[in-house]
XYZ file of C-alpha atoms in Angstrom:
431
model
C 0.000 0.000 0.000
C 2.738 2.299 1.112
C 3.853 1.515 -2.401
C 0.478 2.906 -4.035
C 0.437 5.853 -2.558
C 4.134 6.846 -3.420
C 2.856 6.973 -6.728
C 0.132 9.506 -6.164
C 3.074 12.052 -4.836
C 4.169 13.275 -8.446
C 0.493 13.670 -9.470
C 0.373 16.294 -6.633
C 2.460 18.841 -9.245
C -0.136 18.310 -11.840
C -1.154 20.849 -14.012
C -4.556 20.336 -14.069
C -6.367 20.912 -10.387
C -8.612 18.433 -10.552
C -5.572 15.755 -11.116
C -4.266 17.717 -7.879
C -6.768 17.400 -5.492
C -8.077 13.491 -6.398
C -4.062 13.040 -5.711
C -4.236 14.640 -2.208
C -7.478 13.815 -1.135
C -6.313 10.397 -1.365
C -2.958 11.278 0.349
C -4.615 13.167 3.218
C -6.327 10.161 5.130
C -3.130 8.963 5.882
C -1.742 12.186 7.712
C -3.420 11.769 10.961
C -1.147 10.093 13.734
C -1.937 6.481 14.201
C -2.570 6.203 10.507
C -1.050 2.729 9.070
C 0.573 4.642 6.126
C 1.780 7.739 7.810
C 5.656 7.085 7.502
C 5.459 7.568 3.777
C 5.408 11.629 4.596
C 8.742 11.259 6.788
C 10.945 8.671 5.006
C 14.031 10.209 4.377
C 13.699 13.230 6.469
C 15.813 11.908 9.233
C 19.514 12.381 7.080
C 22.093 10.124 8.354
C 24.881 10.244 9.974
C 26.902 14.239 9.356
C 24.183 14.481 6.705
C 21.679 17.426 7.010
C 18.164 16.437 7.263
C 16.525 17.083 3.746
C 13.346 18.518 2.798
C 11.296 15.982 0.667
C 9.645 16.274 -2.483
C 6.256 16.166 -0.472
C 6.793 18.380 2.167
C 7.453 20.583 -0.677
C 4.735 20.228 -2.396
C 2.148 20.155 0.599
C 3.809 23.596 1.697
C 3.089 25.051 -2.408
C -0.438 23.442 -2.667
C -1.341 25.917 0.646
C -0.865 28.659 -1.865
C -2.795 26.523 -4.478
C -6.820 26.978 -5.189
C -9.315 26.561 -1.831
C -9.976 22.974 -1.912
C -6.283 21.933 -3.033
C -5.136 24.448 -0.295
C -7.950 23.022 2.143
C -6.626 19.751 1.777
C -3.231 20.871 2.174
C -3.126 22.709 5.633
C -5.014 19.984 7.121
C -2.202 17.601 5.639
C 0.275 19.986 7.381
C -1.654 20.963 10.492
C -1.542 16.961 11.448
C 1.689 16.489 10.111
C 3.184 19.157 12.412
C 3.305 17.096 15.377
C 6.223 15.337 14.310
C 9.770 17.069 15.322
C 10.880 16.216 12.521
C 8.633 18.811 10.230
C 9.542 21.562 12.522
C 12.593 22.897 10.564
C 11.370 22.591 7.205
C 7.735 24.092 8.579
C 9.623 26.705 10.023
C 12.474 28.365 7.255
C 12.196 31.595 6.553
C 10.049 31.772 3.516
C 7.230 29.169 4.558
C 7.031 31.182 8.005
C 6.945 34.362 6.211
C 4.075 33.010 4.352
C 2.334 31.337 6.614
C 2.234 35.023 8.864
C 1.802 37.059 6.370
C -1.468 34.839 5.019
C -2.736 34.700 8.810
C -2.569 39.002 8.358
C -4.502 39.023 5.403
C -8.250 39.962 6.542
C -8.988 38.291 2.803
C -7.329 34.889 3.735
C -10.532 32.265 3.864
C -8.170 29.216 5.127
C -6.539 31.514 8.147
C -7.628 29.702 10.552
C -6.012 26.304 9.731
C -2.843 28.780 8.835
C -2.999 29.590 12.609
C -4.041 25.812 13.950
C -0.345 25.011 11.538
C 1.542 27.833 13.292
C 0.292 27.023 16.724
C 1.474 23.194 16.335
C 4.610 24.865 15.168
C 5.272 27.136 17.931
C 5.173 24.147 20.418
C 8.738 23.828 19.270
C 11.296 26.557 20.975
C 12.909 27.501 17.487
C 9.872 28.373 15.687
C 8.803 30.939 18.340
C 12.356 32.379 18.821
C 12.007 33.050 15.057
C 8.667 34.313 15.108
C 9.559 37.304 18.068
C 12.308 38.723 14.985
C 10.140 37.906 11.789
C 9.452 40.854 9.964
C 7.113 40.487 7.111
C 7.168 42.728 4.287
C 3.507 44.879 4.054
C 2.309 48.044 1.776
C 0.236 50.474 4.053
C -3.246 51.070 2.745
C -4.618 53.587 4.825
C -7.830 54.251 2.634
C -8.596 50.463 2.340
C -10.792 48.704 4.792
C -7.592 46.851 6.088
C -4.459 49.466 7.301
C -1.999 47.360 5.008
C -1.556 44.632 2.655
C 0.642 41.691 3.408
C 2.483 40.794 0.119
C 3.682 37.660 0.990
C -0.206 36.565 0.811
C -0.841 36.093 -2.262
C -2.169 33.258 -3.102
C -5.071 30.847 -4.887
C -7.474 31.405 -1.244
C -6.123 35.292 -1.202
C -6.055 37.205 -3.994
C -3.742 40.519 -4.698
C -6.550 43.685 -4.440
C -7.083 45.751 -7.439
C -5.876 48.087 -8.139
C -2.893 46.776 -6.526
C -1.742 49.591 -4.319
C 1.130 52.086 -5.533
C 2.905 52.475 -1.708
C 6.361 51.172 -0.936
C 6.457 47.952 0.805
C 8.510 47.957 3.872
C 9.379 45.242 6.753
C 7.427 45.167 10.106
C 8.027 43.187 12.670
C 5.213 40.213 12.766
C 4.187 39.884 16.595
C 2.303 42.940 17.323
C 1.020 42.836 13.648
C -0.276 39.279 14.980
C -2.006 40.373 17.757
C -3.995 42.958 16.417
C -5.482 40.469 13.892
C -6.494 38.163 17.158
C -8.029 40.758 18.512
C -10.038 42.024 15.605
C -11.229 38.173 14.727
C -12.750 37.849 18.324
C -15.216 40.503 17.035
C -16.213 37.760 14.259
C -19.734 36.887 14.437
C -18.917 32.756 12.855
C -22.847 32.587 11.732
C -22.330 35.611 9.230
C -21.449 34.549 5.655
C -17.913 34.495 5.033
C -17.849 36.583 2.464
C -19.346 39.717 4.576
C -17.092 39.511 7.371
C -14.492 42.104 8.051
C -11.933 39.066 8.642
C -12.279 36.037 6.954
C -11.035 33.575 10.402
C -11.823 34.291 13.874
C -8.109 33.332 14.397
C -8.439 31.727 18.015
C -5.646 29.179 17.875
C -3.274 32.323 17.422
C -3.831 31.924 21.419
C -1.874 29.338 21.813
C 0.841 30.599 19.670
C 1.660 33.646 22.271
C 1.410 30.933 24.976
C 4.294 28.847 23.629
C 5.854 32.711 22.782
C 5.487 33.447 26.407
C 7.111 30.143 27.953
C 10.730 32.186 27.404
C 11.744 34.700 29.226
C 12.308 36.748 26.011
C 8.542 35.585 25.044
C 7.633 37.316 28.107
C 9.649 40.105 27.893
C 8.289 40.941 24.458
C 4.668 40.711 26.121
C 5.460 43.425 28.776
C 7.754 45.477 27.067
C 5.943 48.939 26.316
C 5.804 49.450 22.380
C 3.250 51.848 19.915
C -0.436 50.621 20.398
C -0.364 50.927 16.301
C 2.404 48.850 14.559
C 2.425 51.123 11.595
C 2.798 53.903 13.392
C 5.997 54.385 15.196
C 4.595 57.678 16.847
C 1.198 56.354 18.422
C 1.269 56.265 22.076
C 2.608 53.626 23.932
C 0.846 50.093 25.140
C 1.923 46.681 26.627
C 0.810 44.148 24.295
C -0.210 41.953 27.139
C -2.701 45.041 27.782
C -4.676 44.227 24.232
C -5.211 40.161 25.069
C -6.084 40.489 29.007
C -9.905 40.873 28.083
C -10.275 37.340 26.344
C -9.856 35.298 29.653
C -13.832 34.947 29.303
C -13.843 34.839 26.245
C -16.716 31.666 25.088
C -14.126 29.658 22.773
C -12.406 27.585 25.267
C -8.654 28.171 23.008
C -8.671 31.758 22.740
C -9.486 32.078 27.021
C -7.248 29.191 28.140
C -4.066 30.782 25.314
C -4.536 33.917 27.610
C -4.881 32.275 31.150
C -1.794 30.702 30.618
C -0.124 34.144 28.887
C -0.862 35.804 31.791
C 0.187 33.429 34.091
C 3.817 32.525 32.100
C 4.533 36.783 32.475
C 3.850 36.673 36.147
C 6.789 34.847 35.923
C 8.517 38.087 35.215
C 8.535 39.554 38.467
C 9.595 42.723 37.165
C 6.622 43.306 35.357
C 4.115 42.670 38.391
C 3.303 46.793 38.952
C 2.932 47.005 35.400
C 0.614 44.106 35.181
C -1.545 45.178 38.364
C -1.460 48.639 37.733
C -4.746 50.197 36.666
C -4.151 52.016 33.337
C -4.627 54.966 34.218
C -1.167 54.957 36.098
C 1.964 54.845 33.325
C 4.599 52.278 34.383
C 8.171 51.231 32.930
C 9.075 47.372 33.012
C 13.151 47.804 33.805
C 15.481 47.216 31.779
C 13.171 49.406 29.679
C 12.823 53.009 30.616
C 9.737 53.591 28.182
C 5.982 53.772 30.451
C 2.713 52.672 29.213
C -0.512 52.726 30.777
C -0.718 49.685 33.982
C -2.423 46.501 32.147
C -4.668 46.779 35.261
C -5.107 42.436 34.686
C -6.475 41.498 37.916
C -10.073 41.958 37.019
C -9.767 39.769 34.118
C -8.134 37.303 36.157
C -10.561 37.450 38.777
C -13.637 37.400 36.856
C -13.353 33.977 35.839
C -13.082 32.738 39.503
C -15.916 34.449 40.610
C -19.492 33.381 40.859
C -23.324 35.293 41.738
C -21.861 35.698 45.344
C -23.435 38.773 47.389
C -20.618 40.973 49.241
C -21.693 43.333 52.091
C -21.015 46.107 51.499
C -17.500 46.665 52.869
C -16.247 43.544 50.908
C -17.844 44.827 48.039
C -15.872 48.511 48.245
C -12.790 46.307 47.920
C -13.444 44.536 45.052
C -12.462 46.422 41.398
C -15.239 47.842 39.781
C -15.378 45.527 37.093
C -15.981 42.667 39.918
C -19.051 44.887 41.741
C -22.928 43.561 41.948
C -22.278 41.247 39.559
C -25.954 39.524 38.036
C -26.994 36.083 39.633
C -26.175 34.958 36.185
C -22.625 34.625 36.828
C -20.560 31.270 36.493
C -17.287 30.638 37.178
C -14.899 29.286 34.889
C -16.305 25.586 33.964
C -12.816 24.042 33.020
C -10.766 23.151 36.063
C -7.260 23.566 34.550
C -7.730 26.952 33.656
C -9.440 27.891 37.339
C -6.639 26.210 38.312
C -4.366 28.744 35.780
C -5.648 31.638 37.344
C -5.036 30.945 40.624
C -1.572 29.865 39.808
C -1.260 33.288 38.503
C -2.385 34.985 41.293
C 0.122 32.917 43.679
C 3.162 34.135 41.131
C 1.746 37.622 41.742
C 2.362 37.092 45.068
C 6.108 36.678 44.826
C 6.520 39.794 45.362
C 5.833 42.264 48.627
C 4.202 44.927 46.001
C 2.181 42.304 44.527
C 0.929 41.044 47.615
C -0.065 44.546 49.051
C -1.986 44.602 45.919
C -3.985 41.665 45.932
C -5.162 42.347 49.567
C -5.970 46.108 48.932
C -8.002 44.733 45.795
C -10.848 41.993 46.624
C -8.827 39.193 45.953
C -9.742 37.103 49.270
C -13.270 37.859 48.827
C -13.283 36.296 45.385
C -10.626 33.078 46.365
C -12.998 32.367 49.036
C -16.669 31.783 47.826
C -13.972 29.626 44.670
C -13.098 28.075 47.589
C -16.266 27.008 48.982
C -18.031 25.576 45.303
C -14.814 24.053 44.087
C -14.547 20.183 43.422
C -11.481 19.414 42.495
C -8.693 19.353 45.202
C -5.787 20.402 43.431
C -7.881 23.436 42.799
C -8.532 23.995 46.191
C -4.927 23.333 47.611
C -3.642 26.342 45.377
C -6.241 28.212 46.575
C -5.891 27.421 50.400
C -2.166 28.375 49.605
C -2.998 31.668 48.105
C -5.338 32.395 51.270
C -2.351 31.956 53.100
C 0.040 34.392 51.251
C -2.711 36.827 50.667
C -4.269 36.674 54.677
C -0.995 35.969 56.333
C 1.126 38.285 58.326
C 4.496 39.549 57.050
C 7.419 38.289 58.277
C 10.944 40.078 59.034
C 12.052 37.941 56.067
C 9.624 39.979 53.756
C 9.179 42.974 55.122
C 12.059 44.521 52.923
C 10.424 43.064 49.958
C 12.327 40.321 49.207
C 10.547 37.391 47.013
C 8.918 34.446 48.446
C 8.757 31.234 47.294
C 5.184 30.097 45.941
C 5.481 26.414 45.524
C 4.750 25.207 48.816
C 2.851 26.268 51.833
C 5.010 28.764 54.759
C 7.071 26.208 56.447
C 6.332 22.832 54.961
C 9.454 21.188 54.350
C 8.594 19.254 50.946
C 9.098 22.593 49.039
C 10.683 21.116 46.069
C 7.729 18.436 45.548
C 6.578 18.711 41.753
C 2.845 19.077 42.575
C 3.576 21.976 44.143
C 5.731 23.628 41.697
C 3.990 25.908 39.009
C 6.146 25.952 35.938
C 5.044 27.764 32.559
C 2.774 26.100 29.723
């Protein structure tokens, strides 16, 4: 069998579409893992010995049909997308031109197949190289300020995302990919997915981009690059000044499961940065710097988002309830709490990171954060849940010690004085 479908590979180059797609329709049932015939896509990718792994003729052509017509292309991201699980795929998935693609198609508001572009790039990003190239990829773009969309991305182009016309007459010049990225998440959460296609703003609602800034953010440069003040517009060098954790913050209730739990676990992988605590907590109407930087931006004032999914139709009295953000105040008896336990348990975790720090602590208690823990407390099930909480109750309601009060760290991953501190339930590590 393996045999057979070898010979269906060259028919993939066709000239005639129809020839292309019987070829990888046929080809594509056997890209899932546990398929019998999978191996047939990785055979001689390996190299051997001092030899360089090799890209194959079809890896090749599964990464040119993605620019090919929509059901070819169709066909081909899926091929990719479950594909991309191997380690092996990751460098030739990754080189410069197929990334630069594979971004700059994701931009285009015009793309219909961005969202299994993004599913690809979010497998991809799993890998550490991929997302250490992504936070320097600059993708060429010509601003079109009088177009619907601000710019055109000209690496694009293909059979599922055609070139406007008239073509527009600016330069093309290189901007860096990230923030460009982000914007286009944020503008696809404001999709509505039962409105024909062809009337949307934004052709994909772009969720798994999500997880691609959580894999970003599992590096300390990731996270630096989160928290790291920088224009609010990309094109726009001169527009004032935003951390682009600030723009993803509001998703963590977000109703597609991906896009909230990609921005739990952002937030919770830059709490890691302990520098950038004030500037996380900060409301934003108070400008702070992140060191090394010495450039402010408004606080990312975070906590309400990261409260509000822990939080249920509890009544406060009314001195509670003055301690609570606003955001977090007589909330409707409509109000559930998150449903899925890892991410409850993700928020928490964040909120014990936040407490690493004296500032951070002082925060949380000035700012409703027991009230909330506790009626989490009392409704949750699941006891991992409710050991992290019982632990932040602890850092949050306990008194400081002489070893704090200067406003030295403390360590999170175990309760004060319990003496299996390095036990790996207790540690929280990034994801």
């Amino acid at each position: 069998m393996d045999a057979q479908l070898k010979e269906l590979i060259p028919f993939l180059r066709d000239r005639n579409p129809q020839v292309r797609q019987i070829a990888l329709s046929n080809l594509l049932g056997q890209t899932p893992e546990g398929s019998p015939h999978r191996s047939i896509f990785f055979n001689d990718l390996g190299g051997s010995g001092l030899q360089k792994p090799k890209e194959t003729d079809i890896i090749r052509d599964l990464k040119l049909l993605c620019r090919d017509q929509l059901a070819v292309a169709h066909d081909a991201f899926r091929a990719l997308v479950n594909l991309s699980d191997s380690p092996l795929l990751v460098p030739f998935l990754s080189e410069p031109a197929f990334l630069t693609f594979l971004v700059s198609y994701i931009l285009n508001a015009d793309a219909i197949l961005a969202d299994l572009a993004s599913m690809l790039l979010s497998n991809l990003s799993a890998s550490s190289s991929p997302c250490a190239a992504l936070l320097t990829l600059k993708v060429p773009i010509i601003p079109t300020p009088s177009s619907p969309s601000p710019f055109l991305p000209t690496q694009s182009r293909s059979g599922t995302c055609s070139a406007p016309v008239p073509y527009p007459s600016g330069e093309s010049r290189d901007i860096l990919a990230l923030p460009l990225l982000i914007d286009a998440f944020v503008e696809g959460a404001s999709i509505d997915p039962s409105q024909d296609r062809s009337s949307r703003k934004r052709k994909g609602e772009l969720h798994f981009l999500a997880s691609v800034f959580a894999n970003i953010s599992t590096s300390p440069a990731g996270r630096a690059f989160f928290v790291t003040a920088r224009p609010t517009d990309p094109l726009n060098p001169n527009s004032t000044n935003e951390y682009p954790l600030a723009k993803l913050v509001a998703f963590t209730e977000h109703k597609d499961t991906i896009r909230r739990g990609g921005v739990a676990s952002i937030l919770k992988n830059c709490a890691f940065h302990t520098q950038a605590h004030r500037a996380i907590l900060s409301p934003d109407t108070e400008p702070v710097t992140v060191p090394p930087s010495t450039v402010s931006a408004p606080g990312v004032d975070a906590l309400p988002y990261i409260l509000l999914p822990l939080a249920g139709p509890e009544e406060f009295d009314l001195e509670d309830q003055e301690n609570l953000p606003s955001a977090l105040q007589f909330l409707p008896p409509t109000k559930t709490r998150e449903a899925d336990s890892v991410l409850r348990l993700t928020h928490v975790e964040t909120l014990l990171l936040l407490c690493t720090t004296r500032w951070g602590r002082d925060y949380l208690r000035a700012n409703g954060v027991y009230e909330i823990v506790r009626g989490a407390h009392m409704e949750e099930t699941v006891d991992n849940v409710s050991e992290h909480i019982e632990r932040l109750v602890q850092l949050v309601k306990g008194d400081e010690g002489p070893e704090t009060a200067d406003g030295s760290p403390v360590s999170v991953t175990a309760t004060e004085k319990q003496e299996d501190s390095d036990d790996e339930d207790n540690r929280i590590e990034e994801v």
